[in-house]
PDB file of C-alpha atoms in Angstrom:
ATOM      1  CA  MET A   1     -15.769 -18.317   6.329  1.00  0.00           C
ATOM      2  CA  ALA A   2     -13.338 -15.389   6.342  1.00  0.00           C
ATOM      3  CA  ALA A   3     -11.645 -14.629   3.050  1.00  0.00           C
ATOM      4  CA  TRP A   4      -8.198 -14.862   4.644  1.00  0.00           C
ATOM      5  CA  GLU A   5      -8.760 -18.335   6.112  1.00  0.00           C
ATOM      6  CA  GLY A   6      -6.345 -20.976   4.858  1.00  0.00           C
ATOM      7  CA  LEU A   7      -3.373 -18.609   4.629  1.00  0.00           C
ATOM      8  CA  GLU A   8      -0.362 -19.275   6.845  1.00  0.00           C
ATOM      9  CA  GLY A   9      -0.976 -17.891  10.320  1.00  0.00           C
ATOM     10  CA  PHE A  10      -4.712 -17.396   9.848  1.00  0.00           C
ATOM     11  CA  GLU A  11      -6.063 -20.924  10.317  1.00  0.00           C
ATOM     12  CA  GLU A  12      -8.882 -21.534  12.788  1.00  0.00           C
ATOM     13  CA  ILE A  13      -8.857 -17.984  14.168  1.00  0.00           C
ATOM     14  CA  PRO A  14     -12.221 -16.207  14.528  1.00  0.00           C
ATOM     15  CA  VAL A  15     -12.005 -12.979  12.556  1.00  0.00           C
ATOM     16  CA  PRO A  16     -14.560 -10.419  11.346  1.00  0.00           C
ATOM     17  CA  GLU A  17     -15.957 -10.764   7.874  1.00  0.00           C
ATOM     18  CA  PRO A  18     -14.101  -8.790   5.177  1.00  0.00           C
ATOM     19  CA  GLY A  19     -15.508  -5.515   3.934  1.00  0.00           C
ATOM     20  CA  GLY A  20     -15.533  -6.330   0.225  1.00  0.00           C
ATOM     21  CA  SER A  21     -13.145  -5.925  -2.668  1.00  0.00           C
ATOM     22  CA  ALA A  22      -9.919  -4.167  -1.717  1.00  0.00           C
ATOM     23  CA  GLY A  23      -8.590  -3.356  -5.161  1.00  0.00           C
ATOM     24  CA  ALA A  24      -6.059  -4.997  -7.441  1.00  0.00           C
ATOM     25  CA  PRO A  25      -4.479  -8.086  -5.820  1.00  0.00           C
ATOM     26  CA  TRP A  26      -1.415  -8.117  -8.082  1.00  0.00           C
ATOM     27  CA  VAL A  27       0.140  -4.870  -6.818  1.00  0.00           C
ATOM     28  CA  GLU A  28       3.642  -5.265  -5.361  1.00  0.00           C
ATOM     29  CA  PRO A  29       5.778  -2.879  -3.271  1.00  0.00           C
ATOM     30  CA  TYR A  30       8.796  -1.104  -4.725  1.00  0.00           C
ATOM     31  CA  PRO A  31      11.745   0.114  -2.621  1.00  0.00           C
ATOM     32  CA  ASP A  32      12.330   3.848  -2.533  1.00  0.00           C
ATOM     33  CA  ASP A  33      16.071   3.206  -2.742  1.00  0.00           C
ATOM     34  CA  LEU A  34      15.619   1.887  -6.289  1.00  0.00           C
ATOM     35  CA  LEU A  35      13.500   4.780  -7.509  1.00  0.00           C
ATOM     36  CA  GLY A  36      16.393   7.205  -7.975  1.00  0.00           C
ATOM     37  CA  ASP A  37      15.850  10.954  -8.133  1.00  0.00           C
ATOM     38  CA  LEU A  38      12.190  11.123  -9.059  1.00  0.00           C
ATOM     39  CA  ALA A  39      12.006  14.813  -8.285  1.00  0.00           C
ATOM     40  CA  GLY A  40      14.381  15.438 -11.160  1.00  0.00           C
ATOM     41  CA  SER A  41      12.561  13.197 -13.618  1.00  0.00           C
ATOM     42  CA  ALA A  42      11.878  14.854 -16.960  1.00  0.00           C
ATOM     43  CA  ARG A  43       8.136  15.320 -17.524  1.00  0.00           C
ATOM     44  CA  GLY A  44       6.163  17.320 -19.988  1.00  0.00           C
ATOM     45  CA  PRO A  45       4.278  20.509 -19.053  1.00  0.00           C
ATOM     46  CA  ASP A  46       0.910  18.750 -19.344  1.00  0.00           C
ATOM     47  CA  ALA A  47       1.605  16.149 -16.628  1.00  0.00           C
ATOM     48  CA  ARG A  48      -1.199  16.140 -14.057  1.00  0.00           C
ATOM     49  CA  TYR A  49       0.559  14.063 -11.400  1.00  0.00           C
ATOM     50  CA  THR A  50       3.857  14.552  -9.619  1.00  0.00           C
ATOM     51  CA  PRO A  51       6.446  11.738  -9.610  1.00  0.00           C
ATOM     52  CA  ARG A  52       5.677  11.100  -5.943  1.00  0.00           C
ATOM     53  CA  GLU A  53       1.939  10.764  -6.578  1.00  0.00           C
ATOM     54  CA  SER A  54       2.393   8.449  -9.554  1.00  0.00           C
ATOM     55  CA  ILE A  55       4.313   5.805  -7.550  1.00  0.00           C
ATOM     56  CA  SER A  56       1.986   5.667  -4.547  1.00  0.00           C
ATOM     57  CA  LEU A  57       0.202   2.371  -3.887  1.00  0.00           C
ATOM     58  CA  ALA A  58      -3.203   4.029  -4.261  1.00  0.00           C
ATOM     59  CA  PHE A  59      -2.288   5.389  -7.696  1.00  0.00           C
ATOM     60  CA  VAL A  60      -0.645   2.169  -8.926  1.00  0.00           C
ATOM     61  CA  THR A  61      -3.656   0.180  -7.720  1.00  0.00           C
ATOM     62  CA  ALA A  62      -6.052   2.531  -9.515  1.00  0.00           C
ATOM     63  CA  LEU A  63      -4.103   2.100 -12.769  1.00  0.00           C
ATOM     64  CA  GLN A  64      -4.777  -1.640 -12.720  1.00  0.00           C
ATOM     65  CA  HIS A  65      -8.482  -0.950 -13.278  1.00  0.00           C
ATOM     66  CA  LEU A  66      -7.834   0.556 -16.719  1.00  0.00           C
ATOM     67  CA  PRO A  67      -7.799  -1.504 -19.921  1.00  0.00           C
ATOM     68  CA  PRO A  68      -4.428  -1.435 -21.732  1.00  0.00           C
ATOM     69  CA  ARG A  69      -5.196   1.270 -24.319  1.00  0.00           C
ATOM     70  CA  ARG A  70      -6.669   3.680 -21.783  1.00  0.00           C
ATOM     71  CA  ARG A  71      -3.840   2.994 -19.343  1.00  0.00           C
ATOM     72  CA  ALA A  72      -1.223   3.726 -21.995  1.00  0.00           C
ATOM     73  CA  ALA A  73      -2.874   6.990 -23.008  1.00  0.00           C
ATOM     74  CA  PHE A  74      -3.295   8.033 -19.390  1.00  0.00           C
ATOM     75  CA  VAL A  75       0.316   7.324 -18.418  1.00  0.00           C
ATOM     76  CA  LEU A  76       1.700   9.027 -21.517  1.00  0.00           C
ATOM     77  CA  CYS A  77      -0.381  12.186 -21.123  1.00  0.00           C
ATOM     78  CA  ASP A  78      -1.238  12.644 -17.440  1.00  0.00           C
ATOM     79  CA  VAL A  79       1.842  11.050 -15.865  1.00  0.00           C
ATOM     80  CA  LEU A  80       4.627  11.715 -18.391  1.00  0.00           C
ATOM     81  CA  GLY A  81       3.157  14.911 -19.807  1.00  0.00           C
ATOM     82  CA  PHE A  82       3.009  14.094 -23.526  1.00  0.00           C
ATOM     83  CA  ARG A  83       0.476  16.028 -25.551  1.00  0.00           C
ATOM     84  CA  ALA A  84      -2.438  14.080 -27.031  1.00  0.00           C
ATOM     85  CA  ALA A  85      -1.003  14.341 -30.563  1.00  0.00           C
ATOM     86  CA  GLU A  86       2.369  13.034 -29.364  1.00  0.00           C
ATOM     87  CA  ALA A  87       0.717  10.142 -27.508  1.00  0.00           C
ATOM     88  CA  ALA A  88      -1.306   9.326 -30.624  1.00  0.00           C
ATOM     89  CA  GLU A  89       1.888   9.038 -32.630  1.00  0.00           C
ATOM     90  CA  ILE A  90       3.435   6.729 -30.036  1.00  0.00           C
ATOM     91  CA  LEU A  91       0.294   4.586 -29.857  1.00  0.00           C
ATOM     92  CA  GLU A  92      -0.207   4.677 -33.628  1.00  0.00           C
ATOM     93  CA  CYS A  93      -3.767   5.921 -33.437  1.00  0.00           C
ATOM     94  CA  GLY A  94      -5.681   9.162 -33.957  1.00  0.00           C
ATOM     95  CA  THR A  95      -5.569  12.138 -31.596  1.00  0.00           C
ATOM     96  CA  GLU A  96      -9.326  11.924 -30.987  1.00  0.00           C
ATOM     97  CA  ALA A  97      -8.925   8.278 -29.952  1.00  0.00           C
ATOM     98  CA  VAL A  98      -6.352   9.334 -27.343  1.00  0.00           C
ATOM     99  CA  LYS A  99      -8.624  12.102 -26.042  1.00  0.00           C
ATOM    100  CA  THR A 100     -11.533   9.656 -25.769  1.00  0.00           C
ATOM    101  CA  ALA A 101      -9.328   7.156 -23.919  1.00  0.00           C
ATOM    102  CA  LEU A 102      -8.158   9.907 -21.563  1.00  0.00           C
ATOM    103  CA  THR A 103     -11.708  10.959 -20.713  1.00  0.00           C
ATOM    104  CA  GLY A 104     -12.650   7.421 -19.730  1.00  0.00           C
ATOM    105  CA  ALA A 105      -9.391   6.794 -17.885  1.00  0.00           C
ATOM    106  CA  ARG A 106      -9.625   9.987 -15.840  1.00  0.00           C
ATOM    107  CA  ALA A 107     -13.142   9.123 -14.714  1.00  0.00           C
ATOM    108  CA  VAL A 108     -12.005   5.699 -13.498  1.00  0.00           C
ATOM    109  CA  ILE A 109      -8.880   7.025 -11.740  1.00  0.00           C
ATOM    110  CA  ASP A 110     -10.833   9.795 -10.002  1.00  0.00           C
ATOM    111  CA  ALA A 111     -13.358   7.233  -8.765  1.00  0.00           C
ATOM    112  CA  LYS A 112     -10.701   4.809  -7.487  1.00  0.00           C
ATOM    113  CA  LEU A 113      -8.419   7.264  -5.684  1.00  0.00           C
ATOM    114  CA  PRO A 114      -9.314   8.250  -2.095  1.00  0.00           C
ATOM    115  CA  PRO A 115     -10.879  11.728  -1.881  1.00  0.00           C
ATOM    116  CA  GLY A 116      -8.308  14.381  -1.037  1.00  0.00           C
ATOM    117  CA  TRP A 117      -5.390  11.949  -1.163  1.00  0.00           C
ATOM    118  CA  ARG A 118      -3.166  14.458  -2.990  1.00  0.00           C
ATOM    119  CA  ASP A 119      -3.602  17.236  -0.420  1.00  0.00           C
ATOM    120  CA  ARG A 120      -3.562  15.464   2.931  1.00  0.00           C
ATOM    121  CA  SER A 121      -0.651  13.026   2.667  1.00  0.00           C
ATOM    122  CA  PRO A 122       2.416  14.255   4.627  1.00  0.00           C
ATOM    123  CA  LEU A 123       5.585  14.932   2.672  1.00  0.00           C
ATOM    124  CA  PRO A 124       7.987  11.940   2.523  1.00  0.00           C
ATOM    125  CA  GLY A 125      10.508  12.064   5.347  1.00  0.00           C
ATOM    126  CA  SER A 126       8.759  14.993   7.033  1.00  0.00           C
ATOM    127  CA  ALA A 127       8.513  15.250  10.823  1.00  0.00           C
ATOM    128  CA  ARG A 128       4.757  14.711  10.515  1.00  0.00           C
ATOM    129  CA  GLU A 129       5.138  11.509   8.513  1.00  0.00           C
ATOM    130  CA  CYS A 130       7.809  10.161  10.872  1.00  0.00           C
ATOM    131  CA  GLU A 131       5.680  10.943  13.926  1.00  0.00           C
ATOM    132  CA  VAL A 132       2.582   9.125  12.627  1.00  0.00           C
ATOM    133  CA  ALA A 133       4.573   6.121  11.355  1.00  0.00           C
ATOM    134  CA  GLY A 134       6.466   5.951  14.648  1.00  0.00           C
ATOM    135  CA  ARG A 135       3.252   5.944  16.691  1.00  0.00           C
ATOM    136  CA  PHE A 136       1.883   3.162  14.512  1.00  0.00           C
ATOM    137  CA  ALA A 137       5.037   1.042  14.893  1.00  0.00           C
ATOM    138  CA  GLU A 138       5.128   1.484  18.672  1.00  0.00           C
ATOM    139  CA  ALA A 139       1.462   0.534  19.055  1.00  0.00           C
ATOM    140  CA  PHE A 140       1.830  -2.414  16.678  1.00  0.00           C
ATOM    141  CA  GLU A 141       4.859  -3.855  18.460  1.00  0.00           C
ATOM    142  CA  ARG A 142       3.100  -3.508  21.832  1.00  0.00           C
ATOM    143  CA  GLY A 143       0.026  -5.259  20.518  1.00  0.00           C
ATOM    144  CA  ASP A 144      -1.951  -2.124  21.408  1.00  0.00           C
ATOM    145  CA  THR A 145      -4.951  -2.536  19.128  1.00  0.00           C
ATOM    146  CA  ASP A 146      -6.749   0.399  20.747  1.00  0.00           C
ATOM    147  CA  GLY A 147      -3.736   2.561  19.962  1.00  0.00           C
ATOM    148  CA  ILE A 148      -3.738   1.367  16.356  1.00  0.00           C
ATOM    149  CA  ALA A 149      -7.485   1.886  16.040  1.00  0.00           C
ATOM    150  CA  ALA A 150      -7.083   5.456  17.307  1.00  0.00           C
ATOM    151  CA  LEU A 151      -4.683   6.150  14.436  1.00  0.00           C
ATOM    152  CA  LEU A 152      -6.987   4.796  11.716  1.00  0.00           C
ATOM    153  CA  THR A 153      -9.337   6.949   9.698  1.00  0.00           C
ATOM    154  CA  GLU A 154     -12.973   5.869   9.836  1.00  0.00           C
ATOM    155  CA  ASP A 155     -12.769   4.291   6.393  1.00  0.00           C
ATOM    156  CA  ALA A 156      -9.187   2.970   6.610  1.00  0.00           C
ATOM    157  CA  TRP A 157      -8.473  -0.175   4.575  1.00  0.00           C
ATOM    158  CA  LEU A 158      -6.455  -3.159   5.789  1.00  0.00           C
ATOM    159  CA  THR A 159      -5.489  -5.289   2.792  1.00  0.00           C
ATOM    160  CA  ALA A 160      -3.080  -8.126   2.030  1.00  0.00           C
ATOM    161  CA  PRO A 161      -2.360  -8.645  -1.682  1.00  0.00           C
ATOM    162  CA  PRO A 162      -2.885 -11.049  -3.400  1.00  0.00           C
ATOM    163  CA  VAL A 163      -6.011 -11.625  -1.271  1.00  0.00           C
ATOM    164  CA  PRO A 164      -8.732  -9.689  -3.145  1.00  0.00           C
ATOM    165  CA  PHE A 165     -10.650  -8.756   0.011  1.00  0.00           C
ATOM    166  CA  GLY A 166      -9.880  -6.544   2.980  1.00  0.00           C
ATOM    167  CA  TYR A 167     -11.149  -5.012   6.206  1.00  0.00           C
ATOM    168  CA  ARG A 168     -12.375  -1.479   6.537  1.00  0.00           C
ATOM    169  CA  GLY A 169     -12.774   0.885   9.472  1.00  0.00           C
ATOM    170  CA  ARG A 170     -13.591  -0.792  12.754  1.00  0.00           C
ATOM    171  CA  ALA A 171     -13.360  -4.255  11.158  1.00  0.00           C
ATOM    172  CA  ALA A 172      -9.701  -3.527  10.366  1.00  0.00           C
ATOM    173  CA  ALA A 173      -8.957  -2.893  14.045  1.00  0.00           C
ATOM    174  CA  GLU A 174     -10.924  -6.006  15.043  1.00  0.00           C
ATOM    175  CA  PHE A 175      -8.954  -8.090  12.565  1.00  0.00           C
ATOM    176  CA  LEU A 176      -5.657  -6.802  13.946  1.00  0.00           C
ATOM    177  CA  SER A 177      -6.802  -7.762  17.430  1.00  0.00           C
ATOM    178  CA  ALA A 178      -7.886 -11.235  16.343  1.00  0.00           C
ATOM    179  CA  VAL A 179      -4.927 -12.259  14.180  1.00  0.00           C
ATOM    180  CA  PRO A 180      -1.515 -10.599  14.410  1.00  0.00           C
ATOM    181  CA  PHE A 181      -1.324 -10.524  18.203  1.00  0.00           C
ATOM    182  CA  ARG A 182      -3.313 -13.661  19.130  1.00  0.00           C
ATOM    183  CA  GLY A 183      -3.968 -12.528  22.654  1.00  0.00           C
ATOM    184  CA  GLY A 184      -0.300 -11.909  23.459  1.00  0.00           C
ATOM    185  CA  THR A 185       1.047 -15.325  22.397  1.00  0.00           C
ATOM    186  CA  ARG A 186       3.493 -13.845  19.859  1.00  0.00           C
ATOM    187  CA  ARG A 187       5.981 -10.984  19.756  1.00  0.00           C
ATOM    188  CA  VAL A 188       6.065  -8.644  16.764  1.00  0.00           C
ATOM    189  CA  ARG A 189       8.957  -6.499  15.527  1.00  0.00           C
ATOM    190  CA  LEU A 190       8.833  -3.888  12.779  1.00  0.00           C
ATOM    191  CA  ILE A 191      11.927  -2.676  10.910  1.00  0.00           C
ATOM    192  CA  ALA A 192      11.469   0.697   9.196  1.00  0.00           C
ATOM    193  CA  THR A 193      11.989   1.081   5.450  1.00  0.00           C
ATOM    194  CA  ARG A 194      10.186   2.839   2.586  1.00  0.00           C
ATOM    195  CA  ALA A 195       8.129   1.611  -0.367  1.00  0.00           C
ATOM    196  CA  ASN A 196       6.388   3.530  -3.168  1.00  0.00           C
ATOM    197  CA  GLY A 197       7.246   6.837  -1.495  1.00  0.00           C
ATOM    198  CA  GLN A 198       5.457   5.737   1.682  1.00  0.00           C
ATOM    199  CA  PRO A 199       6.553   4.592   5.165  1.00  0.00           C
ATOM    200  CA  ALA A 200       6.913   0.818   5.358  1.00  0.00           C
ATOM    201  CA  PHE A 201       8.105  -1.866   7.758  1.00  0.00           C
ATOM    202  CA  GLY A 202       9.611  -5.298   7.520  1.00  0.00           C
ATOM    203  CA  TYR A 203       7.284  -7.485   9.615  1.00  0.00           C
ATOM    204  CA  TYR A 204       8.825 -10.092  11.920  1.00  0.00           C
ATOM    205  CA  ILE A 205       7.221 -12.504  14.374  1.00  0.00           C
ATOM    206  CA  ASN A 206       8.639 -14.457  17.308  1.00  0.00           C
ATOM    207  CA  GLU A 207       6.490 -17.472  18.187  1.00  0.00           C
ATOM    208  CA  ARG A 208       6.677 -19.212  21.561  1.00  0.00           C
ATOM    209  CA  ALA A 209       9.708 -17.394  22.985  1.00  0.00           C
ATOM    210  CA  SER A 210      12.029 -18.447  20.156  1.00  0.00           C
ATOM    211  CA  PRO A 211      15.476 -16.776  20.050  1.00  0.00           C
ATOM    212  CA  VAL A 212      14.758 -15.754  16.439  1.00  0.00           C
ATOM    213  CA  CYS A 213      12.132 -13.550  14.793  1.00  0.00           C
ATOM    214  CA  HIS A 214      11.038 -14.801  11.366  1.00  0.00           C
ATOM    215  CA  ALA A 215      10.027 -12.559   8.467  1.00  0.00           C
ATOM    216  CA  HIS A 216       6.316 -12.402   7.675  1.00  0.00           C
ATOM    217  CA  GLY A 217       6.295  -9.908   4.832  1.00  0.00           C
ATOM    218  CA  LEU A 218       6.070  -6.139   4.548  1.00  0.00           C
ATOM    219  CA  ILE A 219       3.643  -3.512   5.821  1.00  0.00           C
ATOM    220  CA  VAL A 220       3.142  -0.273   3.868  1.00  0.00           C
ATOM    221  CA  LEU A 221       1.213   2.657   5.361  1.00  0.00           C
ATOM    222  CA  THR A 222      -0.910   5.161   3.471  1.00  0.00           C
ATOM    223  CA  LEU A 223      -1.221   8.314   5.559  1.00  0.00           C
ATOM    224  CA  ASP A 224      -3.958  10.928   5.625  1.00  0.00           C
ATOM    225  CA  GLY A 225      -2.751  13.889   7.648  1.00  0.00           C
ATOM    226  CA  ASP A 226      -2.126  12.627  11.179  1.00  0.00           C
ATOM    227  CA  ARG A 227      -3.992   9.361  10.597  1.00  0.00           C
ATOM    228  CA  VAL A 228      -3.483   6.074   8.794  1.00  0.00           C
ATOM    229  CA  ALA A 229      -5.834   5.619   5.836  1.00  0.00           C
ATOM    230  CA  GLY A 230      -4.435   2.304   4.639  1.00  0.00           C
ATOM    231  CA  ILE A 231      -2.401  -0.639   5.899  1.00  0.00           C
ATOM    232  CA  THR A 232      -1.189  -2.882   3.090  1.00  0.00           C
ATOM    233  CA  ARG A 233       0.318  -6.143   4.260  1.00  0.00           C
ATOM    234  CA  PHE A 234       2.394  -7.979   1.652  1.00  0.00           C
ATOM    235  CA  MET A 235       2.597 -11.487   3.052  1.00  0.00           C
ATOM    236  CA  ASP A 236       5.302 -12.863   0.772  1.00  0.00           C
ATOM    237  CA  GLU A 237       8.475 -12.566   2.857  1.00  0.00           C
ATOM    238  CA  SER A 238      10.597 -12.889  -0.292  1.00  0.00           C
ATOM    239  CA  VAL A 239       9.886  -9.196  -1.074  1.00  0.00           C
ATOM    240  CA  LEU A 240      12.110  -8.237   1.867  1.00  0.00           C
ATOM    241  CA  ARG A 241      15.285  -8.993  -0.081  1.00  0.00           C
ATOM    242  CA  LEU A 242      14.448  -6.084  -2.416  1.00  0.00           C
ATOM    243  CA  PHE A 243      14.579  -3.825   0.640  1.00  0.00           C
ATOM    244  CA  GLY A 244      17.827  -5.251   2.001  1.00  0.00           C
ATOM    245  CA  LEU A 245      16.016  -6.813   4.960  1.00  0.00           C
ATOM    246  CA  PRO A 246      16.925 -10.271   6.371  1.00  0.00           C
ATOM    247  CA  ARG A 247      14.671 -13.342   6.600  1.00  0.00           C
ATOM    248  CA  THR A 248      15.325 -13.626  10.351  1.00  0.00           C
ATOM    249  CA  LEU A 249      16.304 -11.339  13.240  1.00  0.00           C
ATOM    250  CA  PRO A 250      17.863 -12.245  16.612  1.00  0.00           C
ATOM    251  CA  ASP A 251      15.428 -11.499  19.400  1.00  0.00           C
TER     252      ASP A 251
END
């Protein structure tokens, strides 16, 4: 039985088996419009991550794998740029304890983040990012699974929090062919927005030639150069209100 079976829209549809654990299921998207001027955020000289990197879905997901003390030390030092002694004062512990927590946290974060993710992701709003996201949206709305598959990296993840499993590589393309398009029996519309510093889309479906498209959640893309390394589908349509998107669209 597929891990996604039993969710709305997935019943009794033959789909490939999931590819294993897809990370933290409690991650939620955050609208770029509410993030303010991150580029101007005050950070200490020892910060190892830029504001843009620290809000990405991959980074936020990786953080969830740290226990509270390590996570606090990591965020204070590597994200906000506090020195170890300053973090120790905030956490009311010794400096050596902070350094030990940082060593363990960095090992976990490095293991959880995709290789090269910091160097290959296009700049937000760049022509390159817009071109890749636009190609994805066009292929998705056409139901062109071959076109979508051509955009995916070999190890691309398709996930849908809070479901703790996902589809990877070719299985992701097979799942898209089996479920969202259902052999051409539904029409899909994507409305562009942004979440966590990444291109995103409100996801709407028109079933059986209805005059209205109904919201079916949000899709967030993780890009790797000219390819898509991750498709995160948030299936709770209530998140759309945070992005100023409606529950229905006229078709």
